[in-house]
Coordinates of C-alpha atoms and ligand atoms in Angstrom, one line a residue:
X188 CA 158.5 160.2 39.5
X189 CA 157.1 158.1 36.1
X190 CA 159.0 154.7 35.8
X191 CA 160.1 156.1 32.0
X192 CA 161.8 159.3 34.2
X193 CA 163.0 157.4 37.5
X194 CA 165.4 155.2 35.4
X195 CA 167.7 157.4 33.4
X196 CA 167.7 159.4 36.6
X197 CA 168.8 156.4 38.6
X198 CA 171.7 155.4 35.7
X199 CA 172.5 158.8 36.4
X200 CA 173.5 158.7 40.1
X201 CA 174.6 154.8 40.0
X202 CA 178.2 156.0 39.6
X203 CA 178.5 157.7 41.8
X204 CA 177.5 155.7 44.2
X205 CA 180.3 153.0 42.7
X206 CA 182.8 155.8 43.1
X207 CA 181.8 156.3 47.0
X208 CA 182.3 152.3 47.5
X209 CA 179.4 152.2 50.5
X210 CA 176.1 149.9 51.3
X211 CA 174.4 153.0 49.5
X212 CA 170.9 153.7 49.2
X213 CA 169.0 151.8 45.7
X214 CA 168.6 154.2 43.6
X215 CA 165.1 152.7 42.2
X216 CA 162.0 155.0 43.0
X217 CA 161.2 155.2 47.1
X218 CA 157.3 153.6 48.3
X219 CA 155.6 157.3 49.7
X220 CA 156.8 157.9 53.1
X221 CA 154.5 160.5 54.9
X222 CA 156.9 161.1 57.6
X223 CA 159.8 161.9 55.4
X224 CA 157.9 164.2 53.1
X225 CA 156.5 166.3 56.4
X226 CA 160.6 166.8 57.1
X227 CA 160.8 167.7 53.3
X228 CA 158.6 170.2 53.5
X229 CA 161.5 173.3 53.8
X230 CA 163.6 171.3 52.1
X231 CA 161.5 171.0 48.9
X232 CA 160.5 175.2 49.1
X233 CA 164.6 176.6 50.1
X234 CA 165.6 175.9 46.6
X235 CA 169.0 177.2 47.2
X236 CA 171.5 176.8 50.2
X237 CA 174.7 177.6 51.2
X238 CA 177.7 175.0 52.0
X239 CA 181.0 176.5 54.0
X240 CA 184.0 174.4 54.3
X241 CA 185.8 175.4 56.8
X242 CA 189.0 174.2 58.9
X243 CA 192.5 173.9 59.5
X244 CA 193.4 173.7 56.2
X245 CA 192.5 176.9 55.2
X246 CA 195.7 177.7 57.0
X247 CA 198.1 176.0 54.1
X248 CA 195.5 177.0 51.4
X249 CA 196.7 174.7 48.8
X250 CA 200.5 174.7 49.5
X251 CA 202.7 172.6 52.0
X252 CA 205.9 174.1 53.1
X253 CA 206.5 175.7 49.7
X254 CA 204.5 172.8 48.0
X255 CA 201.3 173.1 45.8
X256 CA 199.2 170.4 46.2
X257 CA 196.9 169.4 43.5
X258 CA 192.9 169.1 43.5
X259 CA 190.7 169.9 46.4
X260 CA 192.3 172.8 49.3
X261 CA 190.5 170.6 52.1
X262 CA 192.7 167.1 50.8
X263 CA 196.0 168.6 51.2
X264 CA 197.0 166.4 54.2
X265 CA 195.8 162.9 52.2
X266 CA 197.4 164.8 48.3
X267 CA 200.6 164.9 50.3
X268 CA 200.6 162.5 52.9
X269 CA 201.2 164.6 55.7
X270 CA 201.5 162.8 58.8
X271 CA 199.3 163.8 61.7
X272 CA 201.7 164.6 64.1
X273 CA 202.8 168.1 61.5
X274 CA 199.3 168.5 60.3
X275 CA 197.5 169.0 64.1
X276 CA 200.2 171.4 64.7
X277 CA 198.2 173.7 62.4
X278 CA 195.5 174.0 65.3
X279 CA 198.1 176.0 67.2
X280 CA 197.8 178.3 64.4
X281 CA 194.5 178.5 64.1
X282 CA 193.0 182.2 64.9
X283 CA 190.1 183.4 63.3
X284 CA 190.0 187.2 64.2
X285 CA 188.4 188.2 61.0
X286 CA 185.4 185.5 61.6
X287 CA 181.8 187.6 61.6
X288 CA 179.2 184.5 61.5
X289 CA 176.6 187.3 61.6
X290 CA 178.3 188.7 58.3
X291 CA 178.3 185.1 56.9
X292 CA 174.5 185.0 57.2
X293 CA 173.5 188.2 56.4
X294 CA 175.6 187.3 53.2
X295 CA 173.8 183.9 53.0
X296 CA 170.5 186.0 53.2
X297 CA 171.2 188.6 50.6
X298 CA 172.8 185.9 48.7
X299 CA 168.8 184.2 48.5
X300 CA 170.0 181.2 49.9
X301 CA 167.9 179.4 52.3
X302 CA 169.3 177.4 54.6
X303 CA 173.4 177.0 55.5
X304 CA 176.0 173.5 55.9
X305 CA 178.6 173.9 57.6
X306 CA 181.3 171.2 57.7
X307 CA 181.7 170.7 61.7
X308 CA 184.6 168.2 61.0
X309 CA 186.1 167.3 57.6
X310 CA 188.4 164.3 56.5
X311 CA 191.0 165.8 58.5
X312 CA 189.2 165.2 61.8
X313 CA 189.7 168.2 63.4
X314 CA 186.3 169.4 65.1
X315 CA 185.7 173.0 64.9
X316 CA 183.1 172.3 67.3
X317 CA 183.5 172.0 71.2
X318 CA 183.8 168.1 71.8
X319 CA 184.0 165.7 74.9
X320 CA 185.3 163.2 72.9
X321 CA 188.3 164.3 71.1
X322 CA 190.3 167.4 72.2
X323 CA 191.0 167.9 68.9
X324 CA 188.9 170.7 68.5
X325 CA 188.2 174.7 67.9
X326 CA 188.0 175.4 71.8
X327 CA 190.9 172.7 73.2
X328 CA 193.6 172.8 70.4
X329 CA 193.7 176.5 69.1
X330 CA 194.4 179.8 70.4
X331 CA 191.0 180.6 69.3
X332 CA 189.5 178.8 72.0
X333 CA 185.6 179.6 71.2
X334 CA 183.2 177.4 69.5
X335 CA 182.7 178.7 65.6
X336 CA 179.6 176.4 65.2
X337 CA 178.0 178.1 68.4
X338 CA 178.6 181.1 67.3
X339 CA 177.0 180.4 63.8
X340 CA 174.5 178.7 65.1
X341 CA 173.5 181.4 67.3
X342 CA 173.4 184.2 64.4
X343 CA 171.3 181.8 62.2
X344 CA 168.9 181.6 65.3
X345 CA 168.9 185.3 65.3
X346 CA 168.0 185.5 61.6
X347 CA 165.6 182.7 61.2
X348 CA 168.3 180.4 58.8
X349 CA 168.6 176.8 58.8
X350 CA 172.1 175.2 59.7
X351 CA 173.0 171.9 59.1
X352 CA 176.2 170.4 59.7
X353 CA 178.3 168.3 57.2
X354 CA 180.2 165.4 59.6
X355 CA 182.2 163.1 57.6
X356 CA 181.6 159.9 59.4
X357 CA 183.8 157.8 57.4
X358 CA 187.4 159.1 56.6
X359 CA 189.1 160.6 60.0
X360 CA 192.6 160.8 58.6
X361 CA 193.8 161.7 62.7
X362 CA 192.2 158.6 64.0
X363 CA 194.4 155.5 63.7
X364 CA 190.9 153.4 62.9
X365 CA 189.2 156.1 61.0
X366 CA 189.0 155.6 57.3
X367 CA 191.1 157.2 54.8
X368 CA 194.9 157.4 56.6
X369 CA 196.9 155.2 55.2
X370 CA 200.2 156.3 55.2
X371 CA 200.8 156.6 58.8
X372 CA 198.0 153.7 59.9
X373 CA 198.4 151.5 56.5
X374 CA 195.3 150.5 54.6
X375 CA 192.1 150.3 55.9
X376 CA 191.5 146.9 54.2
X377 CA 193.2 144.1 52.6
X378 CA 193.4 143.0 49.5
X379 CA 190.9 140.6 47.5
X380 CA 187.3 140.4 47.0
X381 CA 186.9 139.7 50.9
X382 CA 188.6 143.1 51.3
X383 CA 189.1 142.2 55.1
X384 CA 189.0 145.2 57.7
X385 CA 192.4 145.9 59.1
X386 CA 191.1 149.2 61.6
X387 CA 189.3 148.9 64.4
X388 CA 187.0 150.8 62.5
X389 CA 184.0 150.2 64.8
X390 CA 185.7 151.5 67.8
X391 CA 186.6 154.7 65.8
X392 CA 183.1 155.0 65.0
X393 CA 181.3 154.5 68.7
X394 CA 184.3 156.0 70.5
X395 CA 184.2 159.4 68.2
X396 CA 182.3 159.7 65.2
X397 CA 178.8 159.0 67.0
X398 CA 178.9 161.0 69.8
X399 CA 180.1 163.9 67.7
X400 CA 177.1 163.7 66.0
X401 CA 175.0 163.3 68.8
X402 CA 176.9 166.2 70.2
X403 CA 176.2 168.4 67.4
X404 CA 172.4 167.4 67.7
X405 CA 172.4 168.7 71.3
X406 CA 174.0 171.7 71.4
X407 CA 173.3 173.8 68.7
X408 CA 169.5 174.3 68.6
X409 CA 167.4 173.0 66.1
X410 CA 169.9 171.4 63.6
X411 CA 168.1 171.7 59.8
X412 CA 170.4 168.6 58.6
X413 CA 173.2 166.3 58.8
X414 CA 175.4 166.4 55.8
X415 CA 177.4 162.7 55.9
X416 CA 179.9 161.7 53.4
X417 CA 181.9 159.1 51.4
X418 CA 180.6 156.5 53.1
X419 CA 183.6 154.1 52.7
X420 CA 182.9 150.9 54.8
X421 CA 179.6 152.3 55.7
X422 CA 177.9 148.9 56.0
X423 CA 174.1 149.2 56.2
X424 CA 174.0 148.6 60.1
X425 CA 177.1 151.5 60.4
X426 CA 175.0 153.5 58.7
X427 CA 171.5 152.6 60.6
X428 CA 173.7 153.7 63.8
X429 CA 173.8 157.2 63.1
X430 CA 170.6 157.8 61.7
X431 CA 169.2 156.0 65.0
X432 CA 170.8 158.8 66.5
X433 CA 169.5 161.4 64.4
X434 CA 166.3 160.2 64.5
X435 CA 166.4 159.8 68.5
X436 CA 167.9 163.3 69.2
X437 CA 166.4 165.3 66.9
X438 CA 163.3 163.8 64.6
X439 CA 163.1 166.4 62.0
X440 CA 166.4 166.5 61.0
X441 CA 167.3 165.7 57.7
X442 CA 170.2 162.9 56.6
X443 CA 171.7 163.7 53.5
X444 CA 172.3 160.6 50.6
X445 CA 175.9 159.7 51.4
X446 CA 175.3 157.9 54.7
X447 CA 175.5 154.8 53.6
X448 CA 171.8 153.7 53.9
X449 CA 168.7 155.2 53.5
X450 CA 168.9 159.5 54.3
X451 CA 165.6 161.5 53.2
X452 CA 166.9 162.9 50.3
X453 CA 169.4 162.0 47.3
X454 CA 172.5 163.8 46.9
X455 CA 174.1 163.9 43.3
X456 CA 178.2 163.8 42.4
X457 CA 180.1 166.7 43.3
X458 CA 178.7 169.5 40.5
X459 CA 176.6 167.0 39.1
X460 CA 173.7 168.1 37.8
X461 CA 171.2 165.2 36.6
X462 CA 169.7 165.4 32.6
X463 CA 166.0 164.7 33.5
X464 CA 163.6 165.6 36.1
X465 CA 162.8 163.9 39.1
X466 CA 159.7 164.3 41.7
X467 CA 161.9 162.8 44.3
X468 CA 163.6 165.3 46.3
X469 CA 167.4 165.6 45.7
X470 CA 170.6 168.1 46.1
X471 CA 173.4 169.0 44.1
X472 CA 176.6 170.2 46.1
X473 CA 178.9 172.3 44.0
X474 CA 181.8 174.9 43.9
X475 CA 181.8 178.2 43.5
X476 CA 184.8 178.4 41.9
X477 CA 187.6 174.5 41.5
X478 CA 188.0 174.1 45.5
X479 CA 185.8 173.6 48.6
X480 CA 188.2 174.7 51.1
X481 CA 190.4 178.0 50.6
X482 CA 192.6 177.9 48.2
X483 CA 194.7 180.8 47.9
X484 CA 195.7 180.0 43.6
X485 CA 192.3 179.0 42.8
X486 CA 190.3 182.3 41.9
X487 CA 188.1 180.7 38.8
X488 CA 184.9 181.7 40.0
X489 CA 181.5 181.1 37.6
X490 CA 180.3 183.7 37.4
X491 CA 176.7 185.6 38.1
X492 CA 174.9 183.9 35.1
X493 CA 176.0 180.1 35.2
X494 CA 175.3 180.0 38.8
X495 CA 171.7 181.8 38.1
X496 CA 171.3 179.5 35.4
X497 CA 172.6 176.3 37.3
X498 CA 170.3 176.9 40.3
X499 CA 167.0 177.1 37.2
X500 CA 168.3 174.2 35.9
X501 CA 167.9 172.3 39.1
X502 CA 164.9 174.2 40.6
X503 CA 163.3 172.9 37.0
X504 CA 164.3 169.3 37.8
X505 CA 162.9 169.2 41.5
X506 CA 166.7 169.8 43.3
X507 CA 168.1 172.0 45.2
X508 CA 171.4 173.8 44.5
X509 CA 173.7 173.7 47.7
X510 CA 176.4 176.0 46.7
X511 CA 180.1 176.2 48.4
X512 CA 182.2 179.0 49.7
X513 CA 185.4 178.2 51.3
X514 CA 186.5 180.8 53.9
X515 CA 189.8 181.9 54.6
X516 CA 191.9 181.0 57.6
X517 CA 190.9 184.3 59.3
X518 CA 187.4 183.8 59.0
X519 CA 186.9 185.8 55.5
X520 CA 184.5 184.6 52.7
X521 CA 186.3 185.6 49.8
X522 CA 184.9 188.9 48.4
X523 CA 184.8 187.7 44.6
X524 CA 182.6 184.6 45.7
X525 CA 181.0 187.3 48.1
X526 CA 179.9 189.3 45.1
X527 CA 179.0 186.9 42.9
X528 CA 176.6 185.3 45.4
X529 CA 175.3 188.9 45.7
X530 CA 174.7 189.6 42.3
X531 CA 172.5 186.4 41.8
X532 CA 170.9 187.2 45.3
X533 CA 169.7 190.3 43.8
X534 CA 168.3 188.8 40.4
X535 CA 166.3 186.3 43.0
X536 CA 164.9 189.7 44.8
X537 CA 163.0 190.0 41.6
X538 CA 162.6 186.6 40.3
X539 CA 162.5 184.4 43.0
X540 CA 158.9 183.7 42.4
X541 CA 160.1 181.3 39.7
X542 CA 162.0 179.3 42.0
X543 CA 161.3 179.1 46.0
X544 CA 158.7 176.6 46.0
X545 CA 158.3 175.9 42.3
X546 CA 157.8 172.5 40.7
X547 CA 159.5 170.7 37.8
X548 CA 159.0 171.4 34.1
X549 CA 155.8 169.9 32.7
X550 CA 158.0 169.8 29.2
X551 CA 161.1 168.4 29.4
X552 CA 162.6 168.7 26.1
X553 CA 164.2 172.2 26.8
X554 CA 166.9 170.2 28.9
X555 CA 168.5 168.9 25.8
X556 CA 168.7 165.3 24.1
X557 CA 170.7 162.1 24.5
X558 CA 172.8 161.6 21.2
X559 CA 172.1 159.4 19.0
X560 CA 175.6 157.9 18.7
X561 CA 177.2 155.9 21.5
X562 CA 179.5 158.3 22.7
X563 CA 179.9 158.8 26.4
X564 CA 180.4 161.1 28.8
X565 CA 183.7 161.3 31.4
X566 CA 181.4 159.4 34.3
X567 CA 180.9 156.4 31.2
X568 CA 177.3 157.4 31.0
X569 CA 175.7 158.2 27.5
X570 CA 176.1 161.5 26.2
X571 CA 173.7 164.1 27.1
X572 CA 173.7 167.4 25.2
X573 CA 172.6 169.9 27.1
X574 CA 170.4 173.0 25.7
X575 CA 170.9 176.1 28.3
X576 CA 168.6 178.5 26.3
X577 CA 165.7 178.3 28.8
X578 CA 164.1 176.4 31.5
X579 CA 160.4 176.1 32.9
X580 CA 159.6 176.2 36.6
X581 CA 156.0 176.0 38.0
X582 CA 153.1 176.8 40.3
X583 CA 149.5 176.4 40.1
X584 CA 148.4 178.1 37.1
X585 CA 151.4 179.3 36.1
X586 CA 154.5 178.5 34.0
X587 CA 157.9 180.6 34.6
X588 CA 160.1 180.7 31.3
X589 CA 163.1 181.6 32.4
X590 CA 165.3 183.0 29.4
X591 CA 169.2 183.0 29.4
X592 CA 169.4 183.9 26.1
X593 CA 167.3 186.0 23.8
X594 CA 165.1 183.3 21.8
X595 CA 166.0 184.3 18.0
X596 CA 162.5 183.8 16.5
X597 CA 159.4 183.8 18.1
X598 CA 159.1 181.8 21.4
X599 CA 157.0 178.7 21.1
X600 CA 154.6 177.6 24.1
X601 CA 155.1 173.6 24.4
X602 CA 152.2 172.2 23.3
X603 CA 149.5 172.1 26.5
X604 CA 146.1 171.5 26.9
X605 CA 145.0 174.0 29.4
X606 CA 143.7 177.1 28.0
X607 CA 146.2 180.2 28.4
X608 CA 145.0 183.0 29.9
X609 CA 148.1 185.8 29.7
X610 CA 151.6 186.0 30.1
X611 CA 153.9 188.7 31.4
X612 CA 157.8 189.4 32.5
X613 CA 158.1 188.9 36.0
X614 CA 160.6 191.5 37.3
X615 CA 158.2 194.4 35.6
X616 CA 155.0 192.8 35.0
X617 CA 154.8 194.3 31.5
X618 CA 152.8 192.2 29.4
X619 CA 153.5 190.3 26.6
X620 CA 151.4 189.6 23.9
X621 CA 150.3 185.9 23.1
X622 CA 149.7 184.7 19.3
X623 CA 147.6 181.8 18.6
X624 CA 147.8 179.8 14.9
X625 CA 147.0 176.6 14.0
X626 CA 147.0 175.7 17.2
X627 CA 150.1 177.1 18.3
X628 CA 151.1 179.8 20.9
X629 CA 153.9 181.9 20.7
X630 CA 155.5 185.1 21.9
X631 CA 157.9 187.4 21.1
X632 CA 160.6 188.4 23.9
X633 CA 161.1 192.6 23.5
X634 CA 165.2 192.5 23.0
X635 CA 167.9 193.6 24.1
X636 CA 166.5 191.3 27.0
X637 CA 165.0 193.0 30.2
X638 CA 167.8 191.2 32.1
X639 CA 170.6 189.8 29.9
X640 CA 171.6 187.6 32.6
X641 CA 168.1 185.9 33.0
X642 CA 164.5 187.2 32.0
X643 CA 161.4 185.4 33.7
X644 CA 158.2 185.2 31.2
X645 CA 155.4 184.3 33.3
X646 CA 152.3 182.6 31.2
X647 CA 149.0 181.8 33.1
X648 CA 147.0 179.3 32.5
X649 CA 143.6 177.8 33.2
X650 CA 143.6 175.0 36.1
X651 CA 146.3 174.4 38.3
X652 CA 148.5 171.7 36.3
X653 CA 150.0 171.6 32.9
X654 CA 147.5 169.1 30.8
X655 CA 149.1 167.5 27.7
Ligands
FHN929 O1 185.9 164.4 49.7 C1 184.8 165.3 49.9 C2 185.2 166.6 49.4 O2 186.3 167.1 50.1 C3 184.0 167.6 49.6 O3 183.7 167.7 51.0 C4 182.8 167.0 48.9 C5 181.6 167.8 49.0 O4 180.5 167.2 48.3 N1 182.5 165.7 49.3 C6 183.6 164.7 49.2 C7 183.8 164.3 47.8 O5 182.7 164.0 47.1

């Protein structure tokens, strides 16, 4: 990444990493690591994965004995301060009958996603994994009794997918040290700048949260990445612990950015996806539709076209789009996300050549423009106003212009010094005809649009990278 790139790029992430209160990574610009950019490697290509979360409080889906909770399905228990002893009865509840992980995949797969997180235990603390540790699990505390993240692990084996496992290492709302519980274990620190530790947080963290994530590095295969989060009181020797143990069980998996010191990758704000373009390798999670876990009110899905656009948008910026879906209590990914994921997966059967594996936009200025005046945005950073028209994604010799709307007048090739050689749509390979004036290539789109959701432009071009 240039230093006149890395920096708004860093402004960009600093709050969030103020909002997650941890011993988080710097955001300035990474010396060249060869060993983390071997793990990268899939990482970098897959473009586009899938996050599920899933657990007990799918069950209430948003409401509490007759009460809506507000915000996020999966923070029902903190939103209403449920104590543990009523929340774990839910595990008794628990039965998944529905639950087809081979579905999930093969959904996953036609979907053009490339690699699945699963969370294996939430803020709630309730592991829908087997576990020596804690028998609050899948296989000890429901009716269930089977291990869901076996069982997923094993169909992703059989169809060649990555898995990962989101572990929240911080908040365990069922552990009286855990982070996060204060109304039935009272704050986890005093007041003041010196913000004392009142938990035994430490023996919450070596009693349960690191040899569940050992456990889930040793029983399920090849594990593509841990996925750690809100690292509150994550100090950097915390967080050295469990990627120690990462490292030491299984050395090509990946740690996500919210561990609370170095992972291999940065991991934006919740639907946050960054102005500029970045080299360094970097995810944004997001929802489907206003929720992560099952919500039964919360139907407000985007639809076929932001999510193809959002996932451009990021390929063009060097990130990877991890997009959620929150099943139901009985093991059901809602059909409306379902067929949304499906419609985009089938655009990528055509174009995905512009985005497995592509690299960031040469250009830049098709993202849009800081304004000029000093407003802000809702995270306090300076106003960014995005252009959505189009996006550029690369490979050697090629640019991908990816339109999502029909350009009005004839399309205008960024200035570049490398001779072009021809251009054509991508889903048909019909050509399309390039003008040269003055020093100045354009060419006109046929319209309506071949797809009016997304239409790829390839242009060739002579040597491998874009000289300006
Ligand atoms: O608190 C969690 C939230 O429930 C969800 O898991 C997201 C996913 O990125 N992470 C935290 C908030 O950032």
């Amino acid at each position: 990444m240039s230093r006149r790139r890395a920096l708004p790029f860093a402004l960009f992430l600093l709050p969030w990493l103020a909002l997650v209160g941890a011993a988080q990574t710097t955001s300035a610009p990474r010396p060249y690591d060869a060993a983390r950019e071997k793990r990268l490697e899939w990482f970098r290509d897959a473009k586009y994965g899938m996050f599920i979360h899933w657990g007990l409080y799918a069950i209430p889906a948003g409401e509490w004995k007759g009460q809506r909770s507000l915000g996020l399905g999966e923070w029902i228990m903190n939103r209403l301060k449920v104590p543990v002893a009523d929340y774990e009865r839910l595990a008794a509840e628990f039965n998944p009958i529905k639950y087809d992980p081979d579905a999930w995949v093969q959904l996953a797969q036609d979907a053009g996603m490339k690699y699945i997180v699963i969370t294996s235990k939430h803020h709630d603390g309730f592991a829908m994994f087997k576990s020596a540790v804690s028998r609050y699990n899948v296989v000890d505390a429901t009716p269930y009794k089977r291990d869901v993240l076996k069982a997923l692990a094993d169909a992703c084996a059989k169809r060649g997918m990555r898995l990962g496992f989101y572990y929240s290492q911080s908040q365990d709302w069922h552990e009286k040290d855990g982070a996060g519980n204060t109304w039935d274990f009272g704050p986890d620190q005093g007041p003041g700048p010196e913000s004392k530790e009142l938990k035994h947080y430490d023996a919450y963290l070596r009693g349960k949260a690191e040899p569940q994530v050992k456990e889930l590095l040793t029983n399920y295969g090849p594990v593509a990445l841990i996925w750690f989060d809100t690292p509150r009181m994550m100090t950097a020797e915390r967080g050295q612990r469990f990627a120690d143990i990462v490292r030491q069980t299984q050395p090509n998996t990946l740690i996500d950015g919210r561990l609370g010191t170095e992972g291999d990758y940065r991991s934006t704000g919740d639907n946050v996806i960054p102005p500029e373009a970045s080299t360094e390798a970097w995810e944004t999670p997001a929802t489907i539709n206003d929720t992560w876990g099952f919500r039964k009110d919360d139907t407000n899905w985007k639809s076929p076209g932001q999510i193809a656009f959002k996932l451009v948008d990021i390929v063009s910026k060097g990130g990877n789009y991890l997009l959620n879906v929150g099943p139901t209590a009985d093991g059901v990914i809602p059909e409306a996300s379902a067929d949304v994921l499906r419609t985009v997966g089938r655009w990528l059967k055509v174009n995905g050549e512009a985005v497995y594996g592509a690299g960031v936009s040469p250009f830049g200025q098709e993202f849009g423009e800081y304004t000029g005046k000093d407003a802000k945005n809702v995270r306090g950073e300076k106003l960014f106003l995005a252009n959505n028209e189009w996006r550029v994604t690369t490979k050697p010799g090629k640019l991908y212009i990816t339109f999502f709307a029909e350009p009005r007048a004839p399309f205008e090739i960024p200035a570049m010094r490398n001779k072009l050689l021809r251009a054509y749509r991508l889903a048909d390979k019909a050509p399309v005809a390039l003008k040269t004036e003055n020093g100045t290539t354009t060419f006109t789109l046929e319209r309506p649009m071949l797809d009016p959701m997304a239409t790829v432009v390839v242009v060739e071009f002579e040597g491998d990278k874009v000289q300006k």
